Amino acid sequence: AQSVSQHNHHVILSEAASLELGCNYSYGGTVNLFWYVQYPGQHLQLLLKYFSGDPLVKGIKGFEAEFIKSKFSFNLRKPSVQWSDTAEYFCAVNAGQAGTALIFGKGTTLSVSS
Amino acid sequence: KAGVTQTPRYLIKTRGQQVTLSCSPISGHRSVSWYQQTPGQGLQFLFEYFSETQRNKGNFPGRFSGRQFSNSRSEMNVSTLELGDSALYLCASKEPGVHSPLHFGNGTRLTVT
């Protein structure tokens, strides 16, 4: 069965610090990879996605993620965080076939102090 | 386009009762998925419906069921509620295609007392 691991449960940063959130998945076949964000009081929103091609993908709000197939990883990065990035971040994966469920990691809470 | 709409936003039920949650997907989306979100377990997949058929099911007991109507609206039912069923229940819809992302609603907060 597929699984997703997010190594950091809670990350605390100051504004302008760089961010990297780890995500590893277990699945041997073709996968689709996603990062979602949940701001306080809001619904889950898509940050970025990877299906194929360039392993470095760019999303909204200056976020990017790199797919490293050999490491089964899809880490999220941002060069300089802002207070408004305070949120919970979820990595998710599904097998590259129709009808397969999107499996989420348990999330990482990011707190950014101004 | 309007987003995914879930009703009600909040529910309080007692153990042993049953509950029905409703989800209206984004117009044109035929796939609807349901997730349970709790602080301890995170987001756990319940089931997915596509064109009125359950296409996939997570590892939840039979007390959890769902259905989808011809207009793609979906309902989720939980019977014989337990305290552990207290959670945020999220509905998500997507366009056809393996690469289409899920679009989530705001959820229904269920509290079982």
PDB file of C-alpha atoms in Angstrom:
ATOM      1  CA  ALA A   1       0.000   0.000   0.000  1.00  0.00           C
ATOM      2  CA  GLN A   2       1.103   3.529  -0.653  1.00  0.00           C
ATOM      3  CA  SER A   3       2.180   5.720   2.234  1.00  0.00           C
ATOM      4  CA  VAL A   4       3.501   9.234   2.638  1.00  0.00           C
ATOM      5  CA  SER A   5       5.869  10.432   5.366  1.00  0.00           C
ATOM      6  CA  GLN A   6       6.385  14.020   6.355  1.00  0.00           C
ATOM      7  CA  HIS A   7       9.331  14.202   8.681  1.00  0.00           C
ATOM      8  CA  ASN A   8       8.680  17.507  10.368  1.00  0.00           C
ATOM      9  CA  HIS A   9       5.550  17.856  12.483  1.00  0.00           C
ATOM     10  CA  HIS A  10       6.092  21.473  13.430  1.00  0.00           C
ATOM     11  CA  VAL A  11       8.537  23.960  11.958  1.00  0.00           C
ATOM     12  CA  ILE A  12       9.110  27.402  13.433  1.00  0.00           C
ATOM     13  CA  LEU A  13      10.868  30.055  11.346  1.00  0.00           C
ATOM     14  CA  SER A  14      11.446  33.770  11.336  1.00  0.00           C
ATOM     15  CA  GLU A  15      10.372  35.848   8.373  1.00  0.00           C
ATOM     16  CA  ALA A  16      12.863  35.763   5.489  1.00  0.00           C
ATOM     17  CA  ALA A  17      14.265  32.390   6.547  1.00  0.00           C
ATOM     18  CA  SER A  18      14.414  29.625   3.961  1.00  0.00           C
ATOM     19  CA  LEU A  19      12.049  26.691   4.160  1.00  0.00           C
ATOM     20  CA  GLU A  20      12.366  23.050   3.236  1.00  0.00           C
ATOM     21  CA  LEU A  21       9.730  20.499   4.203  1.00  0.00           C
ATOM     22  CA  GLY A  22      10.517  16.869   3.653  1.00  0.00           C
ATOM     23  CA  CYS A  23       8.197  14.347   2.026  1.00  0.00           C
ATOM     24  CA  ASN A  24       8.899  10.720   1.178  1.00  0.00           C
ATOM     25  CA  TYR A  25       6.497   8.233  -0.323  1.00  0.00           C
ATOM     26  CA  SER A  26       6.456   4.512  -0.771  1.00  0.00           C
ATOM     27  CA  TYR A  27       5.243   3.271  -4.126  1.00  0.00           C
ATOM     28  CA  GLY A  28       7.246   1.658  -6.866  1.00  0.00           C
ATOM     29  CA  GLY A  29       5.266   2.681  -9.913  1.00  0.00           C
ATOM     30  CA  THR A  30       4.333   5.902 -11.647  1.00  0.00           C
ATOM     31  CA  VAL A  31       3.045   8.502  -9.222  1.00  0.00           C
ATOM     32  CA  ASN A  32       1.424  11.899  -9.215  1.00  0.00           C
ATOM     33  CA  LEU A  33       2.679  14.149  -6.428  1.00  0.00           C
ATOM     34  CA  PHE A  34       1.029  17.131  -4.780  1.00  0.00           C
ATOM     35  CA  TRP A  35       1.532  19.655  -2.036  1.00  0.00           C
ATOM     36  CA  TYR A  36      -1.539  21.180  -0.432  1.00  0.00           C
ATOM     37  CA  VAL A  37      -1.740  24.009   2.090  1.00  0.00           C
ATOM     38  CA  GLN A  38      -4.387  24.705   4.711  1.00  0.00           C
ATOM     39  CA  TYR A  39      -4.336  28.252   6.068  1.00  0.00           C
ATOM     40  CA  PRO A  40      -6.038  28.802   9.437  1.00  0.00           C
ATOM     41  CA  GLY A  41      -9.795  28.655   8.971  1.00  0.00           C
ATOM     42  CA  GLN A  42      -9.587  27.948   5.255  1.00  0.00           C
ATOM     43  CA  HIS A  43     -10.010  24.925   3.048  1.00  0.00           C
ATOM     44  CA  LEU A  44      -7.178  22.861   1.615  1.00  0.00           C
ATOM     45  CA  GLN A  45      -5.663  24.479  -1.457  1.00  0.00           C
ATOM     46  CA  LEU A  46      -3.316  23.111  -4.073  1.00  0.00           C
ATOM     47  CA  LEU A  47       0.191  24.575  -3.928  1.00  0.00           C
ATOM     48  CA  LEU A  48       1.792  22.613  -6.737  1.00  0.00           C
ATOM     49  CA  LYS A  49       1.780  19.266  -8.521  1.00  0.00           C
ATOM     50  CA  TYR A  50       4.139  16.985 -10.401  1.00  0.00           C
ATOM     51  CA  PHE A  51       3.228  14.405 -13.018  1.00  0.00           C
ATOM     52  CA  SER A  52       6.177  14.137 -15.364  1.00  0.00           C
ATOM     53  CA  GLY A  53       8.916  16.128 -17.038  1.00  0.00           C
ATOM     54  CA  ASP A  54      11.074  18.680 -15.238  1.00  0.00           C
ATOM     55  CA  PRO A  55      11.463  17.370 -11.669  1.00  0.00           C
ATOM     56  CA  LEU A  56      11.603  20.916 -10.316  1.00  0.00           C
ATOM     57  CA  VAL A  57       8.091  22.303 -10.252  1.00  0.00           C
ATOM     58  CA  LYS A  58       6.975  25.771  -9.308  1.00  0.00           C
ATOM     59  CA  GLY A  59       3.710  26.549  -7.595  1.00  0.00           C
ATOM     60  CA  ILE A  60       1.837  29.488  -6.222  1.00  0.00           C
ATOM     61  CA  LYS A  61       3.196  32.049  -3.761  1.00  0.00           C
ATOM     62  CA  GLY A  62       6.839  31.351  -4.569  1.00  0.00           C
ATOM     63  CA  PHE A  63       6.844  27.699  -3.526  1.00  0.00           C
ATOM     64  CA  GLU A  64       8.683  25.017  -5.459  1.00  0.00           C
ATOM     65  CA  ALA A  65       9.264  21.305  -5.031  1.00  0.00           C
ATOM     66  CA  GLU A  66      11.792  18.860  -6.377  1.00  0.00           C
ATOM     67  CA  PHE A  67      10.983  15.280  -7.287  1.00  0.00           C
ATOM     68  CA  ILE A  68      13.912  12.922  -6.739  1.00  0.00           C
ATOM     69  CA  LYS A  69      12.815   9.558  -8.017  1.00  0.00           C
ATOM     70  CA  SER A  70      15.782   7.638  -6.619  1.00  0.00           C
ATOM     71  CA  LYS A  71      14.988   8.909  -3.137  1.00  0.00           C
ATOM     72  CA  PHE A  72      11.197   8.677  -3.442  1.00  0.00           C
ATOM     73  CA  SER A  73      11.119  12.263  -2.250  1.00  0.00           C
ATOM     74  CA  PHE A  74       9.181  15.392  -3.115  1.00  0.00           C
ATOM     75  CA  ASN A  75      10.452  18.143  -0.831  1.00  0.00           C
ATOM     76  CA  LEU A  76       8.830  21.559  -0.682  1.00  0.00           C
ATOM     77  CA  ARG A  77      10.970  24.691  -0.624  1.00  0.00           C
ATOM     78  CA  LYS A  78      10.643  28.440  -0.406  1.00  0.00           C
ATOM     79  CA  PRO A  79      13.678  30.748  -0.355  1.00  0.00           C
ATOM     80  CA  SER A  80      12.178  33.356   1.968  1.00  0.00           C
ATOM     81  CA  VAL A  81       9.063  32.761   4.061  1.00  0.00           C
ATOM     82  CA  GLN A  82       6.560  35.388   5.105  1.00  0.00           C
ATOM     83  CA  TRP A  83       4.293  35.591   8.130  1.00  0.00           C
ATOM     84  CA  SER A  84       1.362  34.816   5.814  1.00  0.00           C
ATOM     85  CA  ASP A  85       2.885  31.397   5.062  1.00  0.00           C
ATOM     86  CA  THR A  86       1.851  30.230   8.525  1.00  0.00           C
ATOM     87  CA  ALA A  87      -0.273  27.194   7.741  1.00  0.00           C
ATOM     88  CA  GLU A  88      -0.375  23.420   7.653  1.00  0.00           C
ATOM     89  CA  TYR A  89       1.265  21.764   4.656  1.00  0.00           C
ATOM     90  CA  PHE A  90       0.339  18.353   3.313  1.00  0.00           C
ATOM     91  CA  CYS A  91       2.204  16.187   0.848  1.00  0.00           C
ATOM     92  CA  ALA A  92       0.055  13.740  -1.139  1.00  0.00           C
ATOM     93  CA  VAL A  93       0.574  11.015  -3.709  1.00  0.00           C
ATOM     94  CA  ASN A  94      -1.522   8.814  -5.910  1.00  0.00           C
ATOM     95  CA  ALA A  95      -0.633   6.117  -8.368  1.00  0.00           C
ATOM     96  CA  GLY A  96      -0.731   7.312 -11.945  1.00  0.00           C
ATOM     97  CA  GLN A  97      -3.968   5.532 -12.789  1.00  0.00           C
ATOM     98  CA  ALA A  98      -7.549   6.662 -12.861  1.00  0.00           C
ATOM     99  CA  GLY A  99      -9.545   5.896  -9.766  1.00  0.00           C
ATOM    100  CA  THR A 100      -6.655   5.638  -7.342  1.00  0.00           C
ATOM    101  CA  ALA A 101      -6.996   7.440  -4.043  1.00  0.00           C
ATOM    102  CA  LEU A 102      -4.892  10.450  -3.095  1.00  0.00           C
ATOM    103  CA  ILE A 103      -2.936   9.498   0.023  1.00  0.00           C
ATOM    104  CA  PHE A 104      -1.836  12.289   2.335  1.00  0.00           C
ATOM    105  CA  GLY A 105       1.002  12.658   4.777  1.00  0.00           C
ATOM    106  CA  LYS A 106       0.110  13.728   8.308  1.00  0.00           C
ATOM    107  CA  GLY A 107       1.047  17.317   7.640  1.00  0.00           C
ATOM    108  CA  THR A 108       3.616  19.827   8.810  1.00  0.00           C
ATOM    109  CA  THR A 109       2.582  22.905  10.748  1.00  0.00           C
ATOM    110  CA  LEU A 110       4.638  25.929   9.785  1.00  0.00           C
ATOM    111  CA  SER A 111       4.713  28.889  12.157  1.00  0.00           C
ATOM    112  CA  VAL A 112       6.401  32.044  10.888  1.00  0.00           C
ATOM    113  CA  SER A 113       7.153  34.847  13.320  1.00  0.00           C
ATOM    114  CA  SER A 114       7.429  38.421  12.132  1.00  0.00           C
TER     115      SER A 114
ATOM    116  CA  LYS B   1     -17.194  28.794 -10.742  1.00  0.00           C
ATOM    117  CA  ALA B   2     -18.482  28.140  -7.278  1.00  0.00           C
ATOM    118  CA  GLY B   3     -16.282  25.930  -5.149  1.00  0.00           C
ATOM    119  CA  VAL B   4     -17.106  22.687  -3.411  1.00  0.00           C
ATOM    120  CA  THR B   5     -19.962  23.231  -0.978  1.00  0.00           C
ATOM    121  CA  GLN B   6     -20.464  21.114   2.095  1.00  0.00           C
ATOM    122  CA  THR B   7     -23.438  21.224   4.430  1.00  0.00           C
ATOM    123  CA  PRO B   8     -23.885  21.520   7.276  1.00  0.00           C
ATOM    124  CA  ARG B   9     -20.712  23.206   8.555  1.00  0.00           C
ATOM    125  CA  TYR B  10     -21.148  21.921  12.093  1.00  0.00           C
ATOM    126  CA  LEU B  11     -22.994  18.989  13.617  1.00  0.00           C
ATOM    127  CA  ILE B  12     -23.328  17.702  17.147  1.00  0.00           C
ATOM    128  CA  LYS B  13     -24.657  14.188  17.572  1.00  0.00           C
ATOM    129  CA  THR B  14     -24.785  11.647  20.367  1.00  0.00           C
ATOM    130  CA  ARG B  15     -23.387   8.158  20.336  1.00  0.00           C
ATOM    131  CA  GLY B  16     -25.533   5.645  18.526  1.00  0.00           C
ATOM    132  CA  GLN B  17     -27.188   8.172  16.246  1.00  0.00           C
ATOM    133  CA  GLN B  18     -26.620   8.390  12.536  1.00  0.00           C
ATOM    134  CA  VAL B  19     -25.665  11.381  10.437  1.00  0.00           C
ATOM    135  CA  THR B  20     -25.770  12.401   6.782  1.00  0.00           C
ATOM    136  CA  LEU B  21     -23.366  14.928   5.293  1.00  0.00           C
ATOM    137  CA  SER B  22     -23.842  16.566   1.933  1.00  0.00           C
ATOM    138  CA  CYS B  23     -21.434  17.729  -0.752  1.00  0.00           C
ATOM    139  CA  SER B  24     -22.013  19.678  -3.959  1.00  0.00           C
ATOM    140  CA  PRO B  25     -19.005  19.468  -6.282  1.00  0.00           C
ATOM    141  CA  ILE B  26     -17.717  22.123  -8.619  1.00  0.00           C
ATOM    142  CA  SER B  27     -19.855  22.283 -11.741  1.00  0.00           C
ATOM    143  CA  GLY B  28     -18.572  19.802 -14.314  1.00  0.00           C
ATOM    144  CA  HIS B  29     -16.690  17.674 -11.811  1.00  0.00           C
ATOM    145  CA  ARG B  30     -17.932  14.106 -11.800  1.00  0.00           C
ATOM    146  CA  SER B  31     -15.571  12.642  -9.231  1.00  0.00           C
ATOM    147  CA  VAL B  32     -16.231  13.208  -5.532  1.00  0.00           C
ATOM    148  CA  SER B  33     -13.985  11.960  -2.741  1.00  0.00           C
ATOM    149  CA  TRP B  34     -14.494  12.014   1.008  1.00  0.00           C
ATOM    150  CA  TYR B  35     -11.800  12.301   3.660  1.00  0.00           C
ATOM    151  CA  GLN B  36     -11.784  12.230   7.443  1.00  0.00           C
ATOM    152  CA  GLN B  37      -9.380  14.671   9.105  1.00  0.00           C
ATOM    153  CA  THR B  38      -8.357  14.265  12.741  1.00  0.00           C
ATOM    154  CA  PRO B  39      -5.386  15.674  14.698  1.00  0.00           C
ATOM    155  CA  GLY B  40      -3.966  12.217  15.336  1.00  0.00           C
ATOM    156  CA  GLN B  41      -4.485  10.479  12.008  1.00  0.00           C
ATOM    157  CA  GLY B  42      -4.419  13.404   9.601  1.00  0.00           C
ATOM    158  CA  LEU B  43      -6.343  13.056   6.362  1.00  0.00           C
ATOM    159  CA  GLN B  44      -7.659   9.579   5.738  1.00  0.00           C
ATOM    160  CA  PHE B  45      -9.394   8.529   2.539  1.00  0.00           C
ATOM    161  CA  LEU B  46     -12.943   7.275   2.955  1.00  0.00           C
ATOM    162  CA  PHE B  47     -14.233   6.689  -0.580  1.00  0.00           C
ATOM    163  CA  GLU B  48     -14.504   8.075  -4.082  1.00  0.00           C
ATOM    164  CA  TYR B  49     -17.515   8.207  -6.343  1.00  0.00           C
ATOM    165  CA  PHE B  50     -17.523   8.709 -10.081  1.00  0.00           C
ATOM    166  CA  SER B  51     -20.661   8.767 -12.201  1.00  0.00           C
ATOM    167  CA  GLU B  52     -22.771   7.437  -9.314  1.00  0.00           C
ATOM    168  CA  THR B  53     -20.472   4.443  -8.740  1.00  0.00           C
ATOM    169  CA  GLN B  54     -18.096   3.899  -5.857  1.00  0.00           C
ATOM    170  CA  ARG B  55     -14.724   3.658  -7.540  1.00  0.00           C
ATOM    171  CA  ASN B  56     -12.496   3.284  -4.505  1.00  0.00           C
ATOM    172  CA  LYS B  57     -12.858   2.735  -0.775  1.00  0.00           C
ATOM    173  CA  GLY B  58     -10.568   3.341   2.154  1.00  0.00           C
ATOM    174  CA  ASN B  59     -10.099   1.254   5.260  1.00  0.00           C
ATOM    175  CA  PHE B  60     -13.140   2.306   7.266  1.00  0.00           C
ATOM    176  CA  PRO B  61     -15.873   0.143   8.811  1.00  0.00           C
ATOM    177  CA  GLY B  62     -19.139  -0.473   7.037  1.00  0.00           C
ATOM    178  CA  ARG B  63     -20.835   2.139   9.241  1.00  0.00           C
ATOM    179  CA  PHE B  64     -19.411   4.662   6.803  1.00  0.00           C
ATOM    180  CA  SER B  65     -21.217   4.740   3.492  1.00  0.00           C
ATOM    181  CA  GLY B  66     -21.865   7.121   0.693  1.00  0.00           C
ATOM    182  CA  ARG B  67     -23.627   7.668  -2.548  1.00  0.00           C
ATOM    183  CA  GLN B  68     -23.587   9.953  -5.534  1.00  0.00           C
ATOM    184  CA  PHE B  69     -26.540  11.279  -7.460  1.00  0.00           C
ATOM    185  CA  SER B  70     -26.947  11.851 -11.177  1.00  0.00           C
ATOM    186  CA  ASN B  71     -26.093  15.555 -10.740  1.00  0.00           C
ATOM    187  CA  SER B  72     -22.773  14.501  -9.097  1.00  0.00           C
ATOM    188  CA  ARG B  73     -23.846  15.687  -5.661  1.00  0.00           C
ATOM    189  CA  SER B  74     -22.768  13.266  -2.977  1.00  0.00           C
ATOM    190  CA  GLU B  75     -23.837  12.296   0.501  1.00  0.00           C
ATOM    191  CA  MET B  76     -21.955  10.487   3.198  1.00  0.00           C
ATOM    192  CA  ASN B  77     -23.674   8.592   5.988  1.00  0.00           C
ATOM    193  CA  VAL B  78     -22.278   7.373   9.278  1.00  0.00           C
ATOM    194  CA  SER B  79     -24.482   5.040  11.302  1.00  0.00           C
ATOM    195  CA  THR B  80     -24.214   4.091  14.968  1.00  0.00           C
ATOM    196  CA  LEU B  81     -21.930   6.986  15.757  1.00  0.00           C
ATOM    197  CA  GLU B  82     -18.963   6.484  18.082  1.00  0.00           C
ATOM    198  CA  LEU B  83     -16.984   9.087  19.992  1.00  0.00           C
ATOM    199  CA  GLY B  84     -14.022   8.388  17.707  1.00  0.00           C
ATOM    200  CA  ASP B  85     -16.015   9.532  14.697  1.00  0.00           C
ATOM    201  CA  SER B  86     -15.614  13.133  15.843  1.00  0.00           C
ATOM    202  CA  ALA B  87     -13.644  14.747  13.046  1.00  0.00           C
ATOM    203  CA  LEU B  88     -13.652  17.191  10.170  1.00  0.00           C
ATOM    204  CA  TYR B  89     -15.126  15.478   7.126  1.00  0.00           C
ATOM    205  CA  LEU B  90     -13.851  16.863   3.859  1.00  0.00           C
ATOM    206  CA  CYS B  91     -15.324  16.472   0.427  1.00  0.00           C
ATOM    207  CA  ALA B  92     -13.293  17.052  -2.710  1.00  0.00           C
ATOM    208  CA  SER B  93     -14.151  17.031  -6.382  1.00  0.00           C
ATOM    209  CA  LYS B  94     -12.045  16.804  -9.518  1.00  0.00           C
ATOM    210  CA  GLU B  95     -12.264  16.924 -13.268  1.00  0.00           C
ATOM    211  CA  PRO B  96     -11.795  13.719 -15.251  1.00  0.00           C
ATOM    212  CA  GLY B  97      -8.183  12.718 -15.803  1.00  0.00           C
ATOM    213  CA  VAL B  98      -5.502  11.106 -13.684  1.00  0.00           C
ATOM    214  CA  HIS B  99      -3.592  14.363 -13.358  1.00  0.00           C
ATOM    215  CA  SER B 100      -6.477  16.496 -12.170  1.00  0.00           C
ATOM    216  CA  PRO B 101      -6.019  17.782  -8.604  1.00  0.00           C
ATOM    217  CA  LEU B 102      -8.635  17.549  -5.902  1.00  0.00           C
ATOM    218  CA  HIS B 103     -10.565  20.710  -4.982  1.00  0.00           C
ATOM    219  CA  PHE B 104     -11.674  20.667  -1.367  1.00  0.00           C
ATOM    220  CA  GLY B 105     -14.644  22.099   0.447  1.00  0.00           C
ATOM    221  CA  ASN B 106     -14.516  23.702   3.881  1.00  0.00           C
ATOM    222  CA  GLY B 107     -15.646  20.523   5.556  1.00  0.00           C
ATOM    223  CA  THR B 108     -18.276  19.480   8.065  1.00  0.00           C
ATOM    224  CA  ARG B 109     -17.157  19.468  11.687  1.00  0.00           C
ATOM    225  CA  LEU B 110     -18.842  16.513  13.403  1.00  0.00           C
ATOM    226  CA  THR B 111     -18.769  16.242  17.176  1.00  0.00           C
ATOM    227  CA  VAL B 112     -20.070  13.074  18.796  1.00  0.00           C
ATOM    228  CA  THR B 113     -20.913  13.280  22.503  1.00  0.00           C
TER     229      THR B 113
END
